[in-house]
Coordinates of C-alpha atoms and ligand atoms in Angstrom, one line a residue:
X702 CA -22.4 -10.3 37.9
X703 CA -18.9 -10.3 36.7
X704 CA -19.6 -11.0 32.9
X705 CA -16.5 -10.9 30.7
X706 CA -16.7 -8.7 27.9
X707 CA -14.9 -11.0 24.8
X708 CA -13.2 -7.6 22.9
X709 CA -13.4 -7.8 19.0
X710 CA -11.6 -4.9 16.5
X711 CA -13.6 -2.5 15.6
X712 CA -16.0 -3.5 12.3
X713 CA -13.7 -3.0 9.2
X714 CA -10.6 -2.7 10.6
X715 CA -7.9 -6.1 11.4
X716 CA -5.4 -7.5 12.7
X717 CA -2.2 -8.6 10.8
X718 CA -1.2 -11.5 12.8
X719 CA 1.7 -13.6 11.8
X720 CA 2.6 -15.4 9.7
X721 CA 1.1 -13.0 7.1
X722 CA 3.0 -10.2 8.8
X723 CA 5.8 -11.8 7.3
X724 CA 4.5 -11.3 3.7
X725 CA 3.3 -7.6 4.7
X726 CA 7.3 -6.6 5.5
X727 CA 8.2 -8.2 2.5
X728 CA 5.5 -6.6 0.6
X729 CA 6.6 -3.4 1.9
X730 CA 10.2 -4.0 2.1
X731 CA 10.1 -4.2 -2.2
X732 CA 8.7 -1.5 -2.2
X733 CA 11.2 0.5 -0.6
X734 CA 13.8 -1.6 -2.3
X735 CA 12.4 -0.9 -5.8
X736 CA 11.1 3.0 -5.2
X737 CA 14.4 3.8 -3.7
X738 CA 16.5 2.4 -6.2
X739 CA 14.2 5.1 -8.5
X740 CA 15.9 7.8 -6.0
X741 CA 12.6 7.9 -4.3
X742 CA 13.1 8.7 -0.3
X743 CA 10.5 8.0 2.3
X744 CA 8.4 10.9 4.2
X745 CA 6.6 9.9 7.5
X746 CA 3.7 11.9 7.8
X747 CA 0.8 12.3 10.6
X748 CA -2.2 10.3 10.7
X749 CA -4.1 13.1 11.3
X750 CA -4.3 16.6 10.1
X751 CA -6.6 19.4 9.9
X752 CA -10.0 18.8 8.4
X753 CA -9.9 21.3 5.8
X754 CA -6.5 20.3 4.5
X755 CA -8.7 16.8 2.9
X756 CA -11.7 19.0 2.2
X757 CA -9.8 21.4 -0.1
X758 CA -7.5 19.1 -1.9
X759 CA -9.4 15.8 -2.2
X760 CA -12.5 18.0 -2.5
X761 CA -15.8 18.7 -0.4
X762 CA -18.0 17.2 -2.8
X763 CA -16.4 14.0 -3.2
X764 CA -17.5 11.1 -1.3
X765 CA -14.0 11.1 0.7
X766 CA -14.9 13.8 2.4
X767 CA -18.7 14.3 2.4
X768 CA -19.1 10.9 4.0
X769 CA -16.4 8.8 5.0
X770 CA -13.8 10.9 6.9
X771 CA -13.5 10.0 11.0
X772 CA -13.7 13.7 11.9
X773 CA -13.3 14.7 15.4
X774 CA -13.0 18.2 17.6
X775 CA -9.6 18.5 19.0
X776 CA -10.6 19.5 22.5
X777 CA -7.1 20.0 24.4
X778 CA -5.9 22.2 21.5
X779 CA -8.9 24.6 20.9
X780 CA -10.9 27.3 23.1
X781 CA -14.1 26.1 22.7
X782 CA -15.4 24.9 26.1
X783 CA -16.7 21.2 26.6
X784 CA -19.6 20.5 25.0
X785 CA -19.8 23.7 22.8
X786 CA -19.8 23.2 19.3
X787 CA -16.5 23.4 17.8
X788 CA -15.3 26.0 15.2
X789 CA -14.9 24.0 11.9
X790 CA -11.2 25.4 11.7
X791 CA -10.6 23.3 14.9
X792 CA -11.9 20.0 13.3
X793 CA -9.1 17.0 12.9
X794 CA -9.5 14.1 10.8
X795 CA -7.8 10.5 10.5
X796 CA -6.2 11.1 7.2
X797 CA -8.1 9.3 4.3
X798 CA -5.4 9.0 1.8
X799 CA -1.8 11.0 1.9
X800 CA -1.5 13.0 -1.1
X801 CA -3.1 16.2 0.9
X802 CA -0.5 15.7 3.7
X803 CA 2.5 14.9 1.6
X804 CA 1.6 18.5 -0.5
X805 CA 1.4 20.0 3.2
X806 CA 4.7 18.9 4.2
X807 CA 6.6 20.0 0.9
X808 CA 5.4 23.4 1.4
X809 CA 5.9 23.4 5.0
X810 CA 9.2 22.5 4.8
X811 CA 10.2 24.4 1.7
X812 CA 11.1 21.8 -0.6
X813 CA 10.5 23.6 -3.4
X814 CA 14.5 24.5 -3.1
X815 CA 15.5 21.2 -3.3
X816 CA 17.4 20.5 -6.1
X817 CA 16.0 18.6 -9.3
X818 CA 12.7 16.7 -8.7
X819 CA 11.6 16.1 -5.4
X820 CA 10.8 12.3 -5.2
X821 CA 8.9 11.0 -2.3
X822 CA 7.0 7.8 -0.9
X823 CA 5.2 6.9 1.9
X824 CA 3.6 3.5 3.6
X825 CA 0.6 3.6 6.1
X826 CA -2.6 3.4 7.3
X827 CA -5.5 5.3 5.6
X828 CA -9.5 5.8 7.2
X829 CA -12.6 5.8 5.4
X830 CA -15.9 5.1 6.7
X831 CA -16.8 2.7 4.0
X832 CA -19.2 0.0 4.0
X833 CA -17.1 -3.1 4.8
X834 CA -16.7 -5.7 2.0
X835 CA -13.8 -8.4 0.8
X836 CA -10.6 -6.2 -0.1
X837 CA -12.7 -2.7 1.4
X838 CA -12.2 -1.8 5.2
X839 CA -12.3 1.0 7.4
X840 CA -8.1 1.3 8.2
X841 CA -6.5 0.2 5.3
X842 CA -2.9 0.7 4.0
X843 CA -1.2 2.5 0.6
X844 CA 2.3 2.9 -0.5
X845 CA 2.3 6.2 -2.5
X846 CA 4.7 7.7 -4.5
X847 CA 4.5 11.6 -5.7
X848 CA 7.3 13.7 -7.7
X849 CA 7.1 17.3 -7.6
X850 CA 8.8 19.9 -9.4
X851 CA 8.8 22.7 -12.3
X852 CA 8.4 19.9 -14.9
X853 CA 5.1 18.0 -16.4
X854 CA 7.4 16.1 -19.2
X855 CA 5.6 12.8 -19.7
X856 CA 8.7 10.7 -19.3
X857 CA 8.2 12.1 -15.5
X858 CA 4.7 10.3 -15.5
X859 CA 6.4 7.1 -17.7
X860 CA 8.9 6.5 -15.3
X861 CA 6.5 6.7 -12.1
X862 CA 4.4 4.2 -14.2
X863 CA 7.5 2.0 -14.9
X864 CA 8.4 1.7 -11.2
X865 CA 5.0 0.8 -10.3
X866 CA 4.7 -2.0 -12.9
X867 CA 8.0 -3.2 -11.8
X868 CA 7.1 -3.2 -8.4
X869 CA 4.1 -5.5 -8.7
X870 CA 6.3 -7.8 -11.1
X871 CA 8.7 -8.3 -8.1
X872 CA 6.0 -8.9 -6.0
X873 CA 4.6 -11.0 -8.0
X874 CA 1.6 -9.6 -8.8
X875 CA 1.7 -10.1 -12.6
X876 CA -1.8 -10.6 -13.6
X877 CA -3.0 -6.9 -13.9
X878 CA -4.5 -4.2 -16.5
X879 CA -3.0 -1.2 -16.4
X880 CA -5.5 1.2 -17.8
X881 CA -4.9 5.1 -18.3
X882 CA -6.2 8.5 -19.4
X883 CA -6.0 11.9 -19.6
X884 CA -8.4 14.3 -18.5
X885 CA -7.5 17.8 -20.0
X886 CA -6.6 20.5 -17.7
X887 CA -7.8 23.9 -16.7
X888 CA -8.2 25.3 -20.1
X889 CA -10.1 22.1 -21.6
X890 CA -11.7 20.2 -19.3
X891 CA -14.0 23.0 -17.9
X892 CA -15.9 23.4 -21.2
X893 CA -15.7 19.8 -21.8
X894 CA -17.7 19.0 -18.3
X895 CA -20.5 21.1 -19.7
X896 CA -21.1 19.4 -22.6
X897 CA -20.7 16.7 -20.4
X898 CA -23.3 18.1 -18.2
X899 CA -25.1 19.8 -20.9
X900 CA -25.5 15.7 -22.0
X901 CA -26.4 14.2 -18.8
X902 CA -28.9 16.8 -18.5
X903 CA -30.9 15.7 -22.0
X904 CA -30.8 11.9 -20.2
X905 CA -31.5 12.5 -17.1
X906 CA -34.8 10.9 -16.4
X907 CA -32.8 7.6 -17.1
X908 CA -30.2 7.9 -14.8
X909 CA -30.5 6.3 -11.0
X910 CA -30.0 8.8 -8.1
X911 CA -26.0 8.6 -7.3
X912 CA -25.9 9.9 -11.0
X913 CA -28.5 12.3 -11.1
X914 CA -27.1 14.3 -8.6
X915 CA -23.3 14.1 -9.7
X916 CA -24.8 16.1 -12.6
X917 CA -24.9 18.7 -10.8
X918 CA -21.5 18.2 -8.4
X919 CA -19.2 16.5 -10.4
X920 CA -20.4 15.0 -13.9
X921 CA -17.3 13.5 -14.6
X922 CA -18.3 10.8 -11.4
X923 CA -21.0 9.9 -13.8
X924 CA -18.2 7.8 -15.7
X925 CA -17.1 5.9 -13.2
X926 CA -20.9 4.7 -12.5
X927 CA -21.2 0.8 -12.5
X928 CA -25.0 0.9 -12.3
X929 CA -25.7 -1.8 -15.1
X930 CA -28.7 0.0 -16.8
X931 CA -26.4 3.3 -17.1
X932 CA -23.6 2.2 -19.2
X933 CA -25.4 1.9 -22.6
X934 CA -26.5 5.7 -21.8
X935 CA -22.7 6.6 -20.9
X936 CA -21.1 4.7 -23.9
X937 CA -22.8 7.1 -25.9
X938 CA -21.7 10.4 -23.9
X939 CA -18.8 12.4 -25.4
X940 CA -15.3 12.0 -24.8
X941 CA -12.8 13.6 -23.4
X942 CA -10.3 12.4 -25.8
X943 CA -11.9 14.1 -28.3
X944 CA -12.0 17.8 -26.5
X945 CA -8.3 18.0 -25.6
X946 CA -6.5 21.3 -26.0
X947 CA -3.2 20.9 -28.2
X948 CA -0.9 20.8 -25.3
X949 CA -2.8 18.1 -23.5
X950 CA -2.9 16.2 -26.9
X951 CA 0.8 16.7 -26.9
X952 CA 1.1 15.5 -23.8
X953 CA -0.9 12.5 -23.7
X954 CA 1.1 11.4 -26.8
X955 CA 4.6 11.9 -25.5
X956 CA 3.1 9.8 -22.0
X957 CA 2.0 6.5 -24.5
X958 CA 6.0 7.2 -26.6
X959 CA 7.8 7.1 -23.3
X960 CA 5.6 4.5 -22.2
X961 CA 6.2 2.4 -25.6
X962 CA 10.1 2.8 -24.7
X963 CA 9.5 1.2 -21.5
X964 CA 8.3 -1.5 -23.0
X965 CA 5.1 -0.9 -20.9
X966 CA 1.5 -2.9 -21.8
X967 CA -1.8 -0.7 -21.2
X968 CA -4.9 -0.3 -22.0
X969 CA -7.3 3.1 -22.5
X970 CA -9.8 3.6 -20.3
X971 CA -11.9 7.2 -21.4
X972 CA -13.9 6.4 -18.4
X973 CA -11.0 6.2 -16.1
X974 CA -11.8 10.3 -14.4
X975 CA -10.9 8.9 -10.4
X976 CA -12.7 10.2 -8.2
X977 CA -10.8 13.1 -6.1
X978 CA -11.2 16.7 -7.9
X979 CA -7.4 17.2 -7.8
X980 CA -6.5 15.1 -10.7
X981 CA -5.1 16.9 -14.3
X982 CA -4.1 14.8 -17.5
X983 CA -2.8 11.7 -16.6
X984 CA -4.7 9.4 -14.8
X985 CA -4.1 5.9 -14.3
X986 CA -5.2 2.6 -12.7
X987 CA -4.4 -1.0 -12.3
X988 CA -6.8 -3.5 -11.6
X989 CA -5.7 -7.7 -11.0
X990 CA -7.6 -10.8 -11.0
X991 CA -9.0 -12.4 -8.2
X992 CA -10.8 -9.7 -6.2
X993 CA -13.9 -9.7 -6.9
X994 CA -15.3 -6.1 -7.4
X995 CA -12.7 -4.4 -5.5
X996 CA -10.3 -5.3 -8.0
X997 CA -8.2 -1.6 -7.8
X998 CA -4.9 -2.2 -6.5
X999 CA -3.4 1.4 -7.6
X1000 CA -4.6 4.6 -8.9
X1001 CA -2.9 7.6 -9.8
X1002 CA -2.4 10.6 -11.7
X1003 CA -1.2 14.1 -12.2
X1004 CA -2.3 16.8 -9.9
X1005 CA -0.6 19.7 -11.2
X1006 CA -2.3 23.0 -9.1
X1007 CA -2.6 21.0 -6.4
X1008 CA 0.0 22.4 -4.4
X1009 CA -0.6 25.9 -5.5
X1010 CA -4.0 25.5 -4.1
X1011 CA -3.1 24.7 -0.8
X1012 CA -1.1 27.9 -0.9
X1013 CA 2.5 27.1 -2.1
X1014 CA 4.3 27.6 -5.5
X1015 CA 2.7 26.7 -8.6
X1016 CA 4.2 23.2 -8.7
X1017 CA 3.4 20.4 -11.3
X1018 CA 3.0 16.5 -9.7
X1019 CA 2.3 13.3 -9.8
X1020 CA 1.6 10.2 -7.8
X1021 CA 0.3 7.2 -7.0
X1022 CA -1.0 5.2 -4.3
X1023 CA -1.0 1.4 -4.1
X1024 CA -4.0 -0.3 -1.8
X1025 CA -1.4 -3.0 0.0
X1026 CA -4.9 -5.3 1.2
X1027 CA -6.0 -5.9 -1.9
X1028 CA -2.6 -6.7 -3.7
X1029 CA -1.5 -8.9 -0.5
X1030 CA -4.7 -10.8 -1.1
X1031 CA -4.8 -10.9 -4.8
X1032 CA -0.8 -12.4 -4.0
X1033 CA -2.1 -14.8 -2.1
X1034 CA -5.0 -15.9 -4.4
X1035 CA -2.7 -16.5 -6.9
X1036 CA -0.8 -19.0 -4.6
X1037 CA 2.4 -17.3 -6.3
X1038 CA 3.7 -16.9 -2.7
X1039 CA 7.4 -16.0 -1.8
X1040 CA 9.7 -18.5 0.5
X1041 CA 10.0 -15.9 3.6
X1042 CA 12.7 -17.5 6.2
X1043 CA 11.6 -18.2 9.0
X1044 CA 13.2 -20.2 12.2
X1045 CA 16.4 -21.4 11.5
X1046 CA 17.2 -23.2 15.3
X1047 CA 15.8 -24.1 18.1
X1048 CA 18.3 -25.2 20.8
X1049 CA 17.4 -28.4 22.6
X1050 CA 19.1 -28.0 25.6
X1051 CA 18.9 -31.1 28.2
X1052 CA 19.7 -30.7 31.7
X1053 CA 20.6 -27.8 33.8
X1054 CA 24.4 -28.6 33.3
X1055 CA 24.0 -27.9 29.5
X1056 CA 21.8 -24.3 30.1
X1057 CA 24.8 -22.0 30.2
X1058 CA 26.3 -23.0 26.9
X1059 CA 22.3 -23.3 25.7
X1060 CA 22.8 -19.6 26.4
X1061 CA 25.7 -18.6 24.5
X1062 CA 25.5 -20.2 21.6
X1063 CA 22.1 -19.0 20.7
X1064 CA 23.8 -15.4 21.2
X1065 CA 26.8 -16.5 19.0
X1066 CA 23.6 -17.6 16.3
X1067 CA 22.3 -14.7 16.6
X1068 CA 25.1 -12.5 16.2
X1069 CA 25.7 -14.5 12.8
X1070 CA 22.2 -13.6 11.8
X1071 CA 20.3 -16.2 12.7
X1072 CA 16.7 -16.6 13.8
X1073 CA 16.9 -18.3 17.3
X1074 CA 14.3 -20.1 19.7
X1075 CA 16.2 -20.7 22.9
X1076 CA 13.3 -22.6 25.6
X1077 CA 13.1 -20.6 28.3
X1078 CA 12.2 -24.3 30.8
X1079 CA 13.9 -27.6 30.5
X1080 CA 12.2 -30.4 28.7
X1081 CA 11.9 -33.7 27.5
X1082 CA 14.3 -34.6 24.6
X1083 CA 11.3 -35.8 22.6
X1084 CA 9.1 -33.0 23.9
X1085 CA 12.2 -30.6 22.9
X1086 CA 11.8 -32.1 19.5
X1087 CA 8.2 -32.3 19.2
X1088 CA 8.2 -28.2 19.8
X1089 CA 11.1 -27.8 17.3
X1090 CA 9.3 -29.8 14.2
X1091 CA 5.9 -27.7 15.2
X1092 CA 7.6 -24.1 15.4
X1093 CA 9.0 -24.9 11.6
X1094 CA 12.7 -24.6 12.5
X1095 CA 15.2 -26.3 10.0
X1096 CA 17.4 -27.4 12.4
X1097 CA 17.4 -29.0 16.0
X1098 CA 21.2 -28.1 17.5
X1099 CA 21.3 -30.6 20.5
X1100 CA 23.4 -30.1 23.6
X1101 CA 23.5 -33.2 26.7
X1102 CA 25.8 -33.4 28.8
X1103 CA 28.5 -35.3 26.0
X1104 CA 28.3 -32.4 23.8
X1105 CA 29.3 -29.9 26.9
X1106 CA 32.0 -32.4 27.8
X1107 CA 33.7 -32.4 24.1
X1108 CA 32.7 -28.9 23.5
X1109 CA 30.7 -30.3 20.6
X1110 CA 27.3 -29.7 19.2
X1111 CA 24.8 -32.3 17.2
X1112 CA 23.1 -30.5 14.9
X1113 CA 20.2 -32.5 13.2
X1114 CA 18.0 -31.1 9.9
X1115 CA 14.7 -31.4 10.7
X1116 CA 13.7 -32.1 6.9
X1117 CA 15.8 -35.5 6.6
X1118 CA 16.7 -35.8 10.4
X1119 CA 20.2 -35.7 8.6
X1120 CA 22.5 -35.3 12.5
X1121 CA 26.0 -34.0 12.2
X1122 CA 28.5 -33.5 15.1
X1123 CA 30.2 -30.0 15.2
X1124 CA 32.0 -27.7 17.0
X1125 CA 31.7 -23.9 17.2
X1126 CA 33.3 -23.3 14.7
X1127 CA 31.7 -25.4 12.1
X1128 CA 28.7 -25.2 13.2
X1129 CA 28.6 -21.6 12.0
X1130 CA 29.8 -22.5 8.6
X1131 CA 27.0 -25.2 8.3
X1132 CA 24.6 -22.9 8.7
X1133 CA 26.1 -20.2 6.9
X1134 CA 26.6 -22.2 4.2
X1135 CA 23.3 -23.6 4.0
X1136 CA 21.7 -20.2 3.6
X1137 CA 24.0 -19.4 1.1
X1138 CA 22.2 -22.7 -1.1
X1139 CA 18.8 -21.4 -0.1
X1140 CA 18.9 -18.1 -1.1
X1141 CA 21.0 -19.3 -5.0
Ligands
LIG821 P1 -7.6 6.0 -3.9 O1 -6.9 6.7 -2.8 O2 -9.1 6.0 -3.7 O3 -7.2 6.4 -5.3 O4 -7.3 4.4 -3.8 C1 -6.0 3.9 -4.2 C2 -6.0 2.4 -3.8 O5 -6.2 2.2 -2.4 C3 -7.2 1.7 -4.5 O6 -6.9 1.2 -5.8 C4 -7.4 0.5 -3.5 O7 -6.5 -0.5 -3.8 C5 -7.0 1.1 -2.2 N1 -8.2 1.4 -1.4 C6 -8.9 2.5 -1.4 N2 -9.9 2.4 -0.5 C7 -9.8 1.3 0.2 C8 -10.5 0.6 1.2 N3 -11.5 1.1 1.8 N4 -10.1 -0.6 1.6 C9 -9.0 -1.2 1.0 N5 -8.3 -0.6 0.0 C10 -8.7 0.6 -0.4

């Protein structure tokens, strides 16, 4: 039986078909345009990497990596003959988030020596085996910025706050909290996660599984718990603000001062831990309306030690990565949508006589800049038309046999079916001039 099987993607991940892959470029493009204008410059990295690169920076215990990596043998580059089971050095993963690769690639490529603070962003596809929801799937994309360097001064962290904030204002995406924390660093959080623990452990009989068992992996998860009958129990836990050592006091202060000068709006959020083990100090998150649960659209922090750890230079850092699904959608909830160009002509050529100069003006258009639908068949005046109005171009140039003969062209706006005769010439400063008006 020749049965057709009707291909679908793969549960959680999907396509980005136009016209919204006209707001993702533009989402993306402001991005660049805003990070770069911060002296941020873009790394490309691999969408894959070495297992153990994730499970030592992101952590083994986190969920990340104990459950929702795509992990796979890399067959053509190890020994281990089919079927065998691979040595766990050999194991590759999809990457689940970029941090881990971006701290690869600085030490790989010594950047260390670079001069000042090295600034970097990235944009791409991350995996995580995640149960699919609205805003949560499988493939998903960030834009992350990190700076790394010799320095943890808090207008370092300000300023990488600042650029995200004015990122999502360009964008649009204006009805967010940004919350943020700090969460000590290796000579005060240790002693605070056992009181933590030391806590948990006198209320542990009321706590649900997930949270009984982050007692004992990672007690600072149990803040992040959204279990309703937990969070009287957890409103009553210690906080961290309270256990800081003097310079993390220090430096949690001089992070809200340089904030303040920004003229940056936040809220603090003791709960806000995040959830990958590599996080120091500052952490940070921004969370808009119109999601639903999955209302994160960033999260961030300071990761000094992280590089170190993966066997470079003690290096301080800091990053951020943006979830682009969620703040596309939360853009397009809000209706607050930008005017994207789109077609600007279609050429209604009539008769084979009128083809050649079909031809070269739409080359001439498109050399000026313009977006061009040139039919590949002859048609129909009013079929011509039909297909012009239904494609969304602004203007209709028309070319019959007259127009050839005077070396003329009737260009009619499809809005007002306003029609004006024009040569070459003109033509081009029409349109020119038109966009001009469209984009004051
Ligand atoms: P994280 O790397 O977990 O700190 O996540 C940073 C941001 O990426 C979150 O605030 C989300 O906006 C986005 N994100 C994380 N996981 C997913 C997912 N499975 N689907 C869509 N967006 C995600």
């Amino acid at each position: 039986m020749n049965e057709k099987k009707q291909f679908r993607a793969i549960k959680g991940t999907r396509d980005i078909t136009p016209p919204d892959s006209a707001l993702w470029n533009w989402f993306e493009r402001t991005a660049r345009d805003t990070f770069e204008s911060f002296n941020f410059r873009e790394i490309r990295l691999p969408i894959f990497e070495e297992t153990s690169l994730f499970a030592r920076s992101v952590g083994g215990e986190t969920d990340i990596v104990s459950k929702e990596m795509y992990t796979f043998a890399d067959r053509s580059s190890s020994a281990t003959p089919e079927g065998a089971p691979a040595d766990p050095g050999d194991l590759i993963s999809l990457r689940p988030e970029a941090t881990a690769s971006t701290m690869r690639a600085y030490i790989e490529h010594g950047m260390h020596a670079l001069p000042g603070n090295v600034k970097l962003y990235y944009i791409g596809p991350m995996f995580r085996r995640e149960r699919p929801q609205k805003g949560r799937y499988r493939q998903f994309y960030q834009i992350g910025a990190e700076v790394l360097g010799s320095s943890d001064a808090p207008a370092i962290d300000a300023e990488v706050i600042e650029m995200l904030m004015l990122f999502f204002q360009r964008v649009g995406l204006t009805r967010t909290t940004l919350y943020i924390n700090s969460i000590g660093d290796k000579n005060c959080r240790p002693a605070y996660v056992e009181l933590l623990r030391a806590e948990l452990q006198k209320v542990k009989e009321q706590l649900g599984a997930d949270s009984q068992r982050r007692i004992d992996t990672n007690p600072l998860r149990v803040l992040d718990s959204k279990v309703p009958h937990e969070q009287e129990i957890i409103a009553k836990l210690p906080r961290i603000a309270d256990h800081l050592c003097d310079a993390c006091k220090e430096n949690y202060a001089g992070l809200k001062r340089e904030l303040a000068l920004r003229g940056i709006t936040y809220e603090e959020n003791w709960r806000l831990v995040r959830g990958l083990d590599y996080y120091t100090r500052t952490t940070f998150e921004v969370i808009a309306e119109g999601l639903g649960s999955q209302n994160a659209v960033c999260g961030g922090g300071r990761y000094d030690g992280l590089v170190e750890l993966l066997g470079g230079q003690p290096t301080k850092g800091i990053g951020f990565a943006i979830g682009s699904d969620r703040s596309i959608l939360s853009i397009q909830e809000s209706g607050n949508l930008p005017q994207l160009p789109g077609l600007d002509v279609f050429v209604a050529w009539m008769g084979m006589d009128t083809y050649p100069t079909a031809v070269k003006i739409a080359r001439s258009l498109r050399d000026a800049g313009f977006d061009v639908e040139l039919p590949a068949e002859e048609m129909k005046f009013k079929k011509l038309l039909n297909l012009a109005d239904r494609l969304g171009a602004r203007y209709a140039l028309i070319i019959g046999s007259d127009e050839v003969a005077s070396g003329t062209f009737t260009l009619k706006r499809l809005s007002d079916a306003d029609q004006k005769k024009l040569n070459e010439a003109n033509l081009l400063e029409t349109l020119r001039s038109e966009r001009r008006g469209t984009r004051a």
